[in-house]
Coordinates of C-alpha atoms in Angstrom, one line a residue:
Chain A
X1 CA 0.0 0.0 0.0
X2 CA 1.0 3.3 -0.6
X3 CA 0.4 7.3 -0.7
X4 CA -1.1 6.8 -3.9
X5 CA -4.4 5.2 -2.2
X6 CA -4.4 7.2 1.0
X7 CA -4.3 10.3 -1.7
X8 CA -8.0 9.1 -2.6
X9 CA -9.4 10.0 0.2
X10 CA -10.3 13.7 0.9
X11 CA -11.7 13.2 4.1
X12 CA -7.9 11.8 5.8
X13 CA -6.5 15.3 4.4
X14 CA -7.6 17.1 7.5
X15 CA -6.6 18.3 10.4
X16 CA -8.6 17.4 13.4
X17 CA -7.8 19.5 17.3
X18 CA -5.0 20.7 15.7
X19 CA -3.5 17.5 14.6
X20 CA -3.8 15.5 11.3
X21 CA -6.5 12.9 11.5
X22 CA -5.6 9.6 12.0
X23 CA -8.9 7.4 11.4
X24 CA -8.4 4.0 13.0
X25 CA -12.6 3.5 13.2
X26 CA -12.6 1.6 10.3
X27 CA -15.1 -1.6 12.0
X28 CA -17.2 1.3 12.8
X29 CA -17.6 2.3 8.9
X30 CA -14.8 2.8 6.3
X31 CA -14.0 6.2 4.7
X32 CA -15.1 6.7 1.0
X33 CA -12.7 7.0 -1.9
X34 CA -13.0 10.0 -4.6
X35 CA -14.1 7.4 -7.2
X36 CA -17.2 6.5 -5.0
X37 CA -18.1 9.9 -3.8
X38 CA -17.9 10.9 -7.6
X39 CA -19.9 7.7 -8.5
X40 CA -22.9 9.0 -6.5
X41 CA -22.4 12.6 -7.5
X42 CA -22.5 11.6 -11.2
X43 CA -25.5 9.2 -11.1
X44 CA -27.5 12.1 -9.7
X45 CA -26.2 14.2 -11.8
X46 CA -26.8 12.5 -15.0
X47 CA -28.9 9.2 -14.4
X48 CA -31.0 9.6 -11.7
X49 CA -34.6 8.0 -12.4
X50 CA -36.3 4.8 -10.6
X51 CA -35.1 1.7 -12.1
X52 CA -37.5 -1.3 -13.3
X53 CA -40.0 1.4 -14.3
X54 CA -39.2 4.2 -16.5
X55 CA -38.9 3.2 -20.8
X56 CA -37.1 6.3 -20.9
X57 CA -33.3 6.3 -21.4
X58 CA -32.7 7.7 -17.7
X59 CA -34.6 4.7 -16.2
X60 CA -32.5 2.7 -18.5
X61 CA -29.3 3.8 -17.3
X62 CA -30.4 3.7 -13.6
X63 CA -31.5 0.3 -14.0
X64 CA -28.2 -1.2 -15.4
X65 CA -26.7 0.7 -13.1
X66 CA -28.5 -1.0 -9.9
X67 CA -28.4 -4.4 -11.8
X68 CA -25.0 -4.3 -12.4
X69 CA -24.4 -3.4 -9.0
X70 CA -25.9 -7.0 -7.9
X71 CA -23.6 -8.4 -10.7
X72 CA -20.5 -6.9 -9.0
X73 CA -21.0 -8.0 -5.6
X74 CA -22.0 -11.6 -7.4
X75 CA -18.3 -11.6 -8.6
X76 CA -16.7 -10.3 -5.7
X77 CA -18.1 -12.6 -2.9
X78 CA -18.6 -15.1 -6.0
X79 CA -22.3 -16.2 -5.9
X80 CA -22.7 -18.5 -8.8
X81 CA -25.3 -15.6 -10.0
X82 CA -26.7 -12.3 -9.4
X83 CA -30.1 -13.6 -8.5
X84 CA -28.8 -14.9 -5.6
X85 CA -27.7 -11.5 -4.3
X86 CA -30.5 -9.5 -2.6
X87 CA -30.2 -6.1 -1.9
X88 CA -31.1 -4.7 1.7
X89 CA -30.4 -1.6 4.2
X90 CA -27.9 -3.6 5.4
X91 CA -26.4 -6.3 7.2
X92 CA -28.6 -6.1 9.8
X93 CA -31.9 -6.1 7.9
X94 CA -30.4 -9.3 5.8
X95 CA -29.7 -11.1 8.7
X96 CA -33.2 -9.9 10.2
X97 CA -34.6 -11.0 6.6
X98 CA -33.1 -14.1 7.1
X99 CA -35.0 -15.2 10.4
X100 CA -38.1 -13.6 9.5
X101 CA -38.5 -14.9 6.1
X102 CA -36.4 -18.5 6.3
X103 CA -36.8 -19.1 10.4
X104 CA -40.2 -17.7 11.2
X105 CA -42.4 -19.9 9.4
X106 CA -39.4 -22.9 9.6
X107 CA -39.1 -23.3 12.8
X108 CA -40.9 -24.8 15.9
X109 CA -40.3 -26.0 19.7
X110 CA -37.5 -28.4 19.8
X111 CA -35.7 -26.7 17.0
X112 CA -32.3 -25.4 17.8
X113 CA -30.5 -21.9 17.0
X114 CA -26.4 -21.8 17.2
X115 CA -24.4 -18.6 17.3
X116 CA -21.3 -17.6 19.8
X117 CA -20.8 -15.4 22.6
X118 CA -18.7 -13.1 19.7
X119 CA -21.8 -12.2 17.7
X120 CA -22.9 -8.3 16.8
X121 CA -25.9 -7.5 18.3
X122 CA -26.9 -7.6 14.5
X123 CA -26.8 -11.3 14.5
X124 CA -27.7 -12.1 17.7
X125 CA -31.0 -10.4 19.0
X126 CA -32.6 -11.3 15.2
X127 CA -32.2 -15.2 16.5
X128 CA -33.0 -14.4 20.4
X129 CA -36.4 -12.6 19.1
X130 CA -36.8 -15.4 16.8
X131 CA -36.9 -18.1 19.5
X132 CA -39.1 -16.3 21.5
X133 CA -41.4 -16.2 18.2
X134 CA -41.1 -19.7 17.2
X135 CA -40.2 -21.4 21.1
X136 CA -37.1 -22.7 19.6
X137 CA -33.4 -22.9 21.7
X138 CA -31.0 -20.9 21.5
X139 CA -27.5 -22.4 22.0
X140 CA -24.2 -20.9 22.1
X141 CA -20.6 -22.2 20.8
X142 CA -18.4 -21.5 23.7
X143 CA -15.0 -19.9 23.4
X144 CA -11.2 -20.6 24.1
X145 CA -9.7 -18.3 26.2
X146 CA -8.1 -16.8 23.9
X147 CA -11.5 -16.3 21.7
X148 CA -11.4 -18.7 19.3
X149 CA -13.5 -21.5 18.6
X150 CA -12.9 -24.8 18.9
X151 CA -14.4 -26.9 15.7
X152 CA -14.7 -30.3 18.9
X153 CA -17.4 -27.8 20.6
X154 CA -19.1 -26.8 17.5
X155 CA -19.3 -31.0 17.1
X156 CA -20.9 -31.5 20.6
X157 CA -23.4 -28.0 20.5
X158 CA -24.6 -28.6 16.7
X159 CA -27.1 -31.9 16.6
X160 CA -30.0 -33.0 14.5
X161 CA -32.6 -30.8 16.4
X162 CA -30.1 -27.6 14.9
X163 CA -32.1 -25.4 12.1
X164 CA -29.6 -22.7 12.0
X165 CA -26.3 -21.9 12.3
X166 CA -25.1 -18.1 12.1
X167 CA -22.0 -16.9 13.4
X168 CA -19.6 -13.9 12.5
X169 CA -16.8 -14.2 9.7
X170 CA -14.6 -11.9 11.5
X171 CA -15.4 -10.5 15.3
X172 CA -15.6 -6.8 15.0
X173 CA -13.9 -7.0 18.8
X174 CA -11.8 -9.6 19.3
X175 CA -10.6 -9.7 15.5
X176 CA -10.7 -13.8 14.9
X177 CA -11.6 -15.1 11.8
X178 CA -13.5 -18.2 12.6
X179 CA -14.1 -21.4 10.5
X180 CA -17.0 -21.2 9.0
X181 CA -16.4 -23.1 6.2
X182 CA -16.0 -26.3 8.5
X183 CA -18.8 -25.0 10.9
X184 CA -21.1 -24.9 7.8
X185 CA -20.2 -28.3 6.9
X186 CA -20.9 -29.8 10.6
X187 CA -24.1 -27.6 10.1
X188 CA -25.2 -29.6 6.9
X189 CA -24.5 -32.8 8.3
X190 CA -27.1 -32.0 10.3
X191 CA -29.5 -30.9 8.2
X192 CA -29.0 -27.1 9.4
X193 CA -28.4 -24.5 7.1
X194 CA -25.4 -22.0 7.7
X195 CA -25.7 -18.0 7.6
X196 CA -22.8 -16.0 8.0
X197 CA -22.5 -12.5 9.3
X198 CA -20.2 -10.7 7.0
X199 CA -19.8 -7.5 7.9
X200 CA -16.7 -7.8 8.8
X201 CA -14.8 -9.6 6.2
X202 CA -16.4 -8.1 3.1
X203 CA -14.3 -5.7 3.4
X204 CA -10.8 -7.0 4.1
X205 CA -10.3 -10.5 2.8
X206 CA -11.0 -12.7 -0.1
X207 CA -14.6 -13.9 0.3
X208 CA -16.1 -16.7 -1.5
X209 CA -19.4 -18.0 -0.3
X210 CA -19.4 -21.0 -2.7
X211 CA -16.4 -22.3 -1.5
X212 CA -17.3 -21.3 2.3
X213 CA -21.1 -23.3 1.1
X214 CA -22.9 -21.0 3.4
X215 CA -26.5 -20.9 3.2
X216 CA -26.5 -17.7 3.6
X217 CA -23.8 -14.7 3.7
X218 CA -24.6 -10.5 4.6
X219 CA -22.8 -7.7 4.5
X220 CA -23.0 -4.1 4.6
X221 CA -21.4 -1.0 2.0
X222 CA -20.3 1.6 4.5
X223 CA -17.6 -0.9 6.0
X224 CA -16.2 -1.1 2.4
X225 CA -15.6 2.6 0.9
X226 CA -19.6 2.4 0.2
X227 CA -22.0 4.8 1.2
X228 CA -23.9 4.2 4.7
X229 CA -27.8 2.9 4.8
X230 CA -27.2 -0.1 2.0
X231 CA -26.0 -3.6 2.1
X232 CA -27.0 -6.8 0.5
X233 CA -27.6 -10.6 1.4
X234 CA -26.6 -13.7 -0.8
X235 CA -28.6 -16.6 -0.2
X236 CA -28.6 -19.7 -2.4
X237 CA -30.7 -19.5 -5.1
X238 CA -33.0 -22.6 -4.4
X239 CA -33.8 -20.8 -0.6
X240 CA -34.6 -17.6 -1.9
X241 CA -36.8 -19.3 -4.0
X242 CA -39.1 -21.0 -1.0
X243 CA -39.2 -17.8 1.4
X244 CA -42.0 -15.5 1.2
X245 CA -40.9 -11.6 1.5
X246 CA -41.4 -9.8 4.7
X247 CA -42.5 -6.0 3.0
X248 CA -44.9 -5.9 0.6
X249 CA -45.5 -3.2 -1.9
X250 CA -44.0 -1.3 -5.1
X251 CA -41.5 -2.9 -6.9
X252 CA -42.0 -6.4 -5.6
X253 CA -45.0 -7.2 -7.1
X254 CA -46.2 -9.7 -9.9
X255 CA -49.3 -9.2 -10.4
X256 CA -51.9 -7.5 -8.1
X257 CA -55.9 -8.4 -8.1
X258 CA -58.4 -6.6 -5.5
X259 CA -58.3 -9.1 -3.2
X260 CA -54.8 -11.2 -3.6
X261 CA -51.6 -10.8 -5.7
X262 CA -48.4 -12.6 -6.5
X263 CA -44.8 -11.5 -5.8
X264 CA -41.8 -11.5 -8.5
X265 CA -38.9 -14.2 -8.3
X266 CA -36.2 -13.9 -5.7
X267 CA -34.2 -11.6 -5.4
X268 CA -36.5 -8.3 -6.7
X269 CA -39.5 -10.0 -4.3
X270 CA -37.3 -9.1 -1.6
X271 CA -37.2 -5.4 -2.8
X272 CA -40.0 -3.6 -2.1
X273 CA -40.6 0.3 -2.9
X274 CA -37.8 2.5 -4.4
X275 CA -34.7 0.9 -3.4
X276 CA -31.7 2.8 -2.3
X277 CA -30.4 3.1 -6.1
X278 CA -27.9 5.8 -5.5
X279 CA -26.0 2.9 -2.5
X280 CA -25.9 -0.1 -5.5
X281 CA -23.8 3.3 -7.6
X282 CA -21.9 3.6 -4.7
X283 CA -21.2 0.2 -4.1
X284 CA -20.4 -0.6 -7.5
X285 CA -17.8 2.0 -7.3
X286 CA -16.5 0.6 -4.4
X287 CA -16.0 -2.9 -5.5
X288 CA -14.4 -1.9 -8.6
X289 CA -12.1 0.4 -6.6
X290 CA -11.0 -2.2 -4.4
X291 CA -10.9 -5.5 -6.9
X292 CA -8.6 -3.0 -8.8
X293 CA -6.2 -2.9 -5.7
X294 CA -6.7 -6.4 -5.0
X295 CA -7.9 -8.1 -1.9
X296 CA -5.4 -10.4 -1.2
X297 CA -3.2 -7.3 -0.7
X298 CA -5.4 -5.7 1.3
X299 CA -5.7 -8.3 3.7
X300 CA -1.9 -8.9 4.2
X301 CA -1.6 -4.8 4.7
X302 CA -4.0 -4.5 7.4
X303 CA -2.7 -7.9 9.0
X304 CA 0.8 -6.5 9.3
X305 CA -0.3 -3.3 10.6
X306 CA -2.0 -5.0 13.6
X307 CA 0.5 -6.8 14.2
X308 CA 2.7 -4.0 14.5
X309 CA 0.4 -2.2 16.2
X310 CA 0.6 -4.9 18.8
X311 CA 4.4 -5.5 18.9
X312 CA 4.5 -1.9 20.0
X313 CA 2.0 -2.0 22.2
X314 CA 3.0 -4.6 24.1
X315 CA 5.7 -2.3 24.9
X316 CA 3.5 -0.1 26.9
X317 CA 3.3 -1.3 30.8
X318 CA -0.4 -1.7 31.8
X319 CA -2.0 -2.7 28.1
X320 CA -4.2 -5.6 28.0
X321 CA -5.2 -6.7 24.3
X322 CA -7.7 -9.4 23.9
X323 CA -8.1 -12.0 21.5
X324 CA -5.6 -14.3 19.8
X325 CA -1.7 -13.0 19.6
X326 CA -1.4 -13.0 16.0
X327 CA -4.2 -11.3 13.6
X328 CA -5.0 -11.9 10.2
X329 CA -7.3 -9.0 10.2
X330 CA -6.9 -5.4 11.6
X331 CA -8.7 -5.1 14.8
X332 CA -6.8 -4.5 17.9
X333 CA -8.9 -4.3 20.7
X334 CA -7.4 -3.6 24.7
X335 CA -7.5 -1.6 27.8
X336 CA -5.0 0.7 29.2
X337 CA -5.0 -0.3 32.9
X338 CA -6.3 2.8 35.5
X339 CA -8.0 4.6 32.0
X340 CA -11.6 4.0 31.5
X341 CA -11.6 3.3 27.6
X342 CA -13.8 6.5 27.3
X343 CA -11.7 8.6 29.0
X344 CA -8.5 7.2 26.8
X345 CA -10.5 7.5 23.6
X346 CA -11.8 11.3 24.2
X347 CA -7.4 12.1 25.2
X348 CA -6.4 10.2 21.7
X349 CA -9.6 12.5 20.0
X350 CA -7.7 15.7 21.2
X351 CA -4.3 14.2 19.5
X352 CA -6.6 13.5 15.8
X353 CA -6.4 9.8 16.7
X354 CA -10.2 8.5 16.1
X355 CA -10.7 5.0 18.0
X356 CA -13.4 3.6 19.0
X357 CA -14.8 3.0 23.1
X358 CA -17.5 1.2 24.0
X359 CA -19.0 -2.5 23.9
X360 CA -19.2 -2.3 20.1
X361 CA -22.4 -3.6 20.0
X362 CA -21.3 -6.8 21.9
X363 CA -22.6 -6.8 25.3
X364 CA -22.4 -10.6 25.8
X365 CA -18.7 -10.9 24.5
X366 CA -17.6 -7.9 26.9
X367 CA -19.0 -9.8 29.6
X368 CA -17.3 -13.0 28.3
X369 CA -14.1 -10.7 28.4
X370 CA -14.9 -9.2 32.0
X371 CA -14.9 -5.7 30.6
X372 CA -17.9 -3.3 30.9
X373 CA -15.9 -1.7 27.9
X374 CA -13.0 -1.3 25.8
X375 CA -10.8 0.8 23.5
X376 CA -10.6 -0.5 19.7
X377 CA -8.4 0.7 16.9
X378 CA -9.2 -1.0 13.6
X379 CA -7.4 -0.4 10.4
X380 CA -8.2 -0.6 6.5
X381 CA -6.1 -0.6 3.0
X382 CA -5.4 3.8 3.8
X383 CA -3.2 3.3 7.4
X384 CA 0.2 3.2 7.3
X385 CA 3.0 2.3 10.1
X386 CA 2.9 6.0 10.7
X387 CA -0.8 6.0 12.3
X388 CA 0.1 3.5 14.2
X389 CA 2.9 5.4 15.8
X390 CA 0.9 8.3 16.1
X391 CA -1.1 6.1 18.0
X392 CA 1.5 4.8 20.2
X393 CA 2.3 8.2 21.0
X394 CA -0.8 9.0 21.4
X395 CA -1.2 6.2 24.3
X396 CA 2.1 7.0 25.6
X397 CA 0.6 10.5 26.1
X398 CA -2.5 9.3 27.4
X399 CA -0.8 7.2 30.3
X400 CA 1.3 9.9 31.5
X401 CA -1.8 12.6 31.3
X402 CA -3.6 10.2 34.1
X403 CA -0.8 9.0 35.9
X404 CA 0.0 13.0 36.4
X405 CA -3.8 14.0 37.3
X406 CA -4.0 11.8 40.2
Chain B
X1 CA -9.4 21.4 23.1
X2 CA -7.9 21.6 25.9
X3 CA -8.1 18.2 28.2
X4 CA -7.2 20.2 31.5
X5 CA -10.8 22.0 31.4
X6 CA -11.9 18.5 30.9
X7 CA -9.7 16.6 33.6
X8 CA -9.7 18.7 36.5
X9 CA -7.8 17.6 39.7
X10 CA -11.0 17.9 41.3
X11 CA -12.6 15.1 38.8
X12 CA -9.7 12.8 38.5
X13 CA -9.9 13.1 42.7
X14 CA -13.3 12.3 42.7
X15 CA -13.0 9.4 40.4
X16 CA -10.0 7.6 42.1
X17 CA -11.6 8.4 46.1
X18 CA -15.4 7.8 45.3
X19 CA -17.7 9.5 47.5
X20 CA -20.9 7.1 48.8
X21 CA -19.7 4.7 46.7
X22 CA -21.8 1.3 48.0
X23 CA -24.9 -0.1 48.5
X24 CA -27.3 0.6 51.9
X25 CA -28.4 -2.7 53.3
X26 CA -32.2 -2.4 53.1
X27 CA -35.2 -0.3 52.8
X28 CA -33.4 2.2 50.4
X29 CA -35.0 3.4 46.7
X30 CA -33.0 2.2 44.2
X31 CA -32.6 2.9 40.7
X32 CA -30.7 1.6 37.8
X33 CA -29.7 3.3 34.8
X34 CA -27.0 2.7 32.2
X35 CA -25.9 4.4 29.1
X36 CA -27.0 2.6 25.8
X37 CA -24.5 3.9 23.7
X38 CA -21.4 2.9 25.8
X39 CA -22.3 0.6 28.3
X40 CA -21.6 2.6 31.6
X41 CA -24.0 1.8 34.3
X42 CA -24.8 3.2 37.6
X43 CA -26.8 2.2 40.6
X44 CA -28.3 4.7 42.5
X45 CA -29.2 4.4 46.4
X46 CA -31.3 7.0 48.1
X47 CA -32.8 6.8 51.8
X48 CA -35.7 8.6 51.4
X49 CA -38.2 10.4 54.5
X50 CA -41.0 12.6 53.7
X51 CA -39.6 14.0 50.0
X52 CA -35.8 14.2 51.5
X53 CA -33.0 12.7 50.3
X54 CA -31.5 11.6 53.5
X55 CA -28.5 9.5 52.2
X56 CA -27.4 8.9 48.8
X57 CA -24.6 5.9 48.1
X58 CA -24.1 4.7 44.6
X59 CA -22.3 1.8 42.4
X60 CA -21.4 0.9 39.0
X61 CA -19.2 1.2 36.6
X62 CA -18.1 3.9 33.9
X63 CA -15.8 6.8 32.6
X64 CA -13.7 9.2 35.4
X65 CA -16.3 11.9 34.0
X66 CA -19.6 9.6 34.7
X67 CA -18.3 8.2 38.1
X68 CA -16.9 11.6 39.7
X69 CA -20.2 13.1 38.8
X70 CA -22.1 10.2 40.7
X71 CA -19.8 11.1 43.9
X72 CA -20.4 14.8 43.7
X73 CA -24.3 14.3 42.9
X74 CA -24.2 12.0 46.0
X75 CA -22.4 14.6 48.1
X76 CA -24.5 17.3 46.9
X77 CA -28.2 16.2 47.2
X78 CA -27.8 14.4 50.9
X79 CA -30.4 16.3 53.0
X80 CA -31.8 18.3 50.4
X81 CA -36.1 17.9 49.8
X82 CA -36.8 16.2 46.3
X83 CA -37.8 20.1 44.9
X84 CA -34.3 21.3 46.2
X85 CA -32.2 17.8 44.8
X86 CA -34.4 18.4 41.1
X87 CA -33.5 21.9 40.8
X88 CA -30.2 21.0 41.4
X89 CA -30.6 18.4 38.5
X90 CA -32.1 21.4 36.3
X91 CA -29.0 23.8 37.2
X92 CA -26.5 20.8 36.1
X93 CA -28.7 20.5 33.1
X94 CA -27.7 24.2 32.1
X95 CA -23.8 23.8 33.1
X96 CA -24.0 21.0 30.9
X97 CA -25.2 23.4 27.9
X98 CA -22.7 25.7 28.6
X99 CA -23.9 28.0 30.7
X100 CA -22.5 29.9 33.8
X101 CA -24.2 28.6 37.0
X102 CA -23.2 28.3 40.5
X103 CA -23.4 25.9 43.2
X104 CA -23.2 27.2 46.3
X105 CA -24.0 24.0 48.0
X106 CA -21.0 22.0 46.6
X107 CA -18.9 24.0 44.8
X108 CA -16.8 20.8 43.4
X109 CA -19.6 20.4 40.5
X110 CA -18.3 23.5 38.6
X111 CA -15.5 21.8 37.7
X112 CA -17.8 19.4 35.6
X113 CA -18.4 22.6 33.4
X114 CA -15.6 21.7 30.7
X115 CA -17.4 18.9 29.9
X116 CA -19.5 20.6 27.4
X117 CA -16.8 21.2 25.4
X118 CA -16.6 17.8 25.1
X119 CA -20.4 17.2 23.9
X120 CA -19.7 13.6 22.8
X121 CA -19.4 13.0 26.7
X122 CA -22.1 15.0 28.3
X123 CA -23.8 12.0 28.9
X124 CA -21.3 10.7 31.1
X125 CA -21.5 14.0 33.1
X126 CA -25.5 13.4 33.1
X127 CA -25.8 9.7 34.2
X128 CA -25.8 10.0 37.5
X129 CA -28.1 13.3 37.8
X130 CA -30.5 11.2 35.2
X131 CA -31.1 8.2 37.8
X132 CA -31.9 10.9 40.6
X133 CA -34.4 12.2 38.4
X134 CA -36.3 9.2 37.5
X135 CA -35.8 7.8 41.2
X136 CA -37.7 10.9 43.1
X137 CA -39.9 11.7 39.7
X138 CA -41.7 8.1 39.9
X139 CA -41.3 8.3 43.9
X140 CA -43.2 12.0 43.8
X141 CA -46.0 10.8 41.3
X142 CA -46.2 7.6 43.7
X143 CA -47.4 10.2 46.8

């Protein structure tokens, strides 16, 4: 990686308390490249009409531009075709798609739901409500201690009674990438299907949901240079076809009599009313920017700068990190012993250094790790080694601010 | 920004010698709160007597800025009636927005006033005085 990409993005030229910005928020949502932000500009500009509708060249251009959106993310997470890619808010509403369209009418008491301590709030509460709905169980793959899973406990929690599987790719926290290519084949031995919550690999790493043979795989645009408020959810063609949508109206219909209508194939059946047309643009733009630089690459970048990031942390007295020693993915997640995580993240702020605080949106997995909170800096293809001193510095500063105030 | 309007010694004192931190062992009003966004939580005690706050204690856990303001809100409302302790909730409510107010009872509380500089963290500063609100609100509609 070098200047040349961080040079795409306006938003890191800036100067933030008096100090250059030095985004490390990326888990929270990615900044956006000038090709995308010109993407969305330009389709407004020049195409902007409702797709599926208008005869008129503007609805034609809109159109293919939204269809070939679905063909791009097709390609990137390789779906065997774009009909198998339905568009959504989100990943949240394709995961809440998933159990209310597949689960809800599926499932019963006796059945079984499987996720892990590690999962977003996104893809856990969707599967709590859902066995409340349905009176089905829901049942956790524990952890190792150092937050990974162990493919001998997902043998003895999945069993025959097990519907569903759906765990996280890549924990926004702890920054594991789990196995969910064997945990989807333990899942089909049991007759379970497998839905995994890609939020948080989409962006980083090579994905490929044939050869992962999930069920079901979402993910979201704004935590991959994509604009916020659109995502999509691949689902295997034959699945889509047997679920009935969830919002009815607009553009999912077939035909519509007084008293009862029909619905389109999967995935438009999915899509009712105007759908966010300007987020496919963006989307588009942001795979193309992003295949052009190449995955692969992208992945081994952010790895080494975690890895760095934790080599010279490690060299701070009093920092706890959690999760496995070595990362293949960017996320660093700790606690500065003494500093509440808020209090550490609102010193770095006046230094330019963005990171997040909190639970990120995994209360049960900050329990797991005996923390009411903690501090996370996460990295994408635009940090170099120098944000990652200047967040070393940053701490260094931090510690003796606290140690002096007392 | 500068931290020290933030970090005061008076804060940072407050947050590593909690006042009333702890839990009375019966018959006192108790109310839970915690902060959504972050995850900072707070358990409020408060002996009550005829619409007085007798005694206030509190636990949890959260920020230096949402814990010292617990121990100062705990210092400052002990003895005063529910109108008095509310008003005092009302005059933090305007420090928090920036505006010059006194406290004449407890002094210490001013220095929570760079916090609205800070607005991403106002409310840490407001936890606390939240809690006290909804305790003696629901325990003054209950009378």
């Amino acid at each position: 990686m070098n200047e040349l990409i961080r040079e795409q993005f306006p938003i890191l030229h800036q100067e933030v308390n008096g100090h250059p910005l030095v985004y490390l928020d990326n888990a929270a949502t990615s900044q956006k490249p000038r090709v995308v932000l010109d993407a969305l500009r330009h389709y407004y500009e020049y195409d902007n009409s409702n797709v599926h509708r208008g005869v008129h060249t503007l609805g034609t251009r809109a159109t293919d531009a939204y269809e070939g959106a679905r063909e791009k993310i097709a390609r990137f997470i390789n779906a065997s075709r774009s009909e198998e890619i339905v568009f959504t808010r989100g990943t949240t509403t394709a995961l809440n798609l998933v159990a209310s369209s597949y689960g809800g009418p599926r499932l019963q008491p006796g059945d079984e739901i499987v996720v892990t301590p590690m999962e977003h709030h996104s893809n856990l509460i969707p599967w709590q409500q859902l066995a409340l709905r349905t009176g089905a169980t829901l049942k956790y793959i524990p952890l190792q201690p150092d937050g990974n899973i162990d493919l001998a406990d997902v043998e003895k929690v999945i069993n025959d009674n097990t519907k569903i599987v759906s765990v996280v790719y890549v924990s926004n926290v702890l920054g594991v990438v789990n196995p969910v290519k064997e945990i989807a084949e333990i899942a089909h031995r049991h007759g379970a299907i497998m839905v995994v919550d890609g939020a948080q690999s989409t962006p980083h790493m090579k994905v490929d949901v044939q050869d992962l043979d999930c069920d079901f795989y979402a993910l979201s645009s704004h935590k991959m240079c994509g604009p916020t408020g659109f995502g999509a959810l691949y689902g295997k063609r034959k699945l889509l076809a047997q679920m009935e949508p969830i919002e009815f109206g607009g553009e999912m219909i077939n035909d519509v009599g007084l008293y009862e209508s029909d619905w389109k194939d999967a995935p438009w059946r999915f899509e009712g009313g105007t759908p966010i047309i300007s987020g496919a643009v963006g989307l588009g733009a942001a795979i193309d920017f992003l295949s052009e630089i190449g995955m692969d690459k992208i992945e081994a970048h952010e790895a080494h700068l975690a890895n760095y990031a934790m080599e010279r942390m490690s060299q701070i007295e009093g920092i706890k990190i959690y999760g496995p020693a070595k990362r293949k993915v960017g996320i660093v997640t700790f606690n500065l012993e003494g500093v509440h995580p808020h209090d550490l993240a609102t010193v770095l702020d006046t230094y330019g250094v963005a990171i997040r605080a909190g639970h990120h949106c995994c209360q049960p997995l900050m329990r797991w790790l005996e923390a009411s909170s903690t501090a996370r800096a996460s990295f994408y293809l635009y940090n170099n080694e120098q944000d990652v001193d200047r967040l070393i510095e940053a701490l260094v500063l931090t510690k003796e601010y606290f140690g002096d105030a007392t | 920004m500068q931290l020290d309007d933030l970090y005061r010694r008076v804060i940072m004192d407050h947050y590593k010698n909690q006042r009333n931190r702890g839990t009375f062992e019966d018959g006192a009003m108790t109310v839970e709160l915690n902060n959504p966004t972050c995850g900072d939580r707070i358990s409020l005690q408060l002996q009550v007597e005829d619409n007085k706050v007798v005694d206030a204690k509190f636990s949890g856990d959260g920020c230096s800025i949402s814990m010292s303001s617990a121990s100062m809100m705990t210092e400052a409302i002990k003895g005063k009636t529910y109108a008095e302790a509310l008003e005092l909730a009302d005059r933090f409510s305007s420090l928090m927005k920036g505006e010059e107010v006194e406290f004449a009872e407890y002094e210490e509380i001013e220095a929570l006033s760079g916090v609205n500089k800070f607005p991403a963290r106002i409310k840490c500063a407001t936890l606390a005085w939240n809690a006290l609100r909804k305790g003696i609100g629901e325990d003054s509609l209950d009378n």
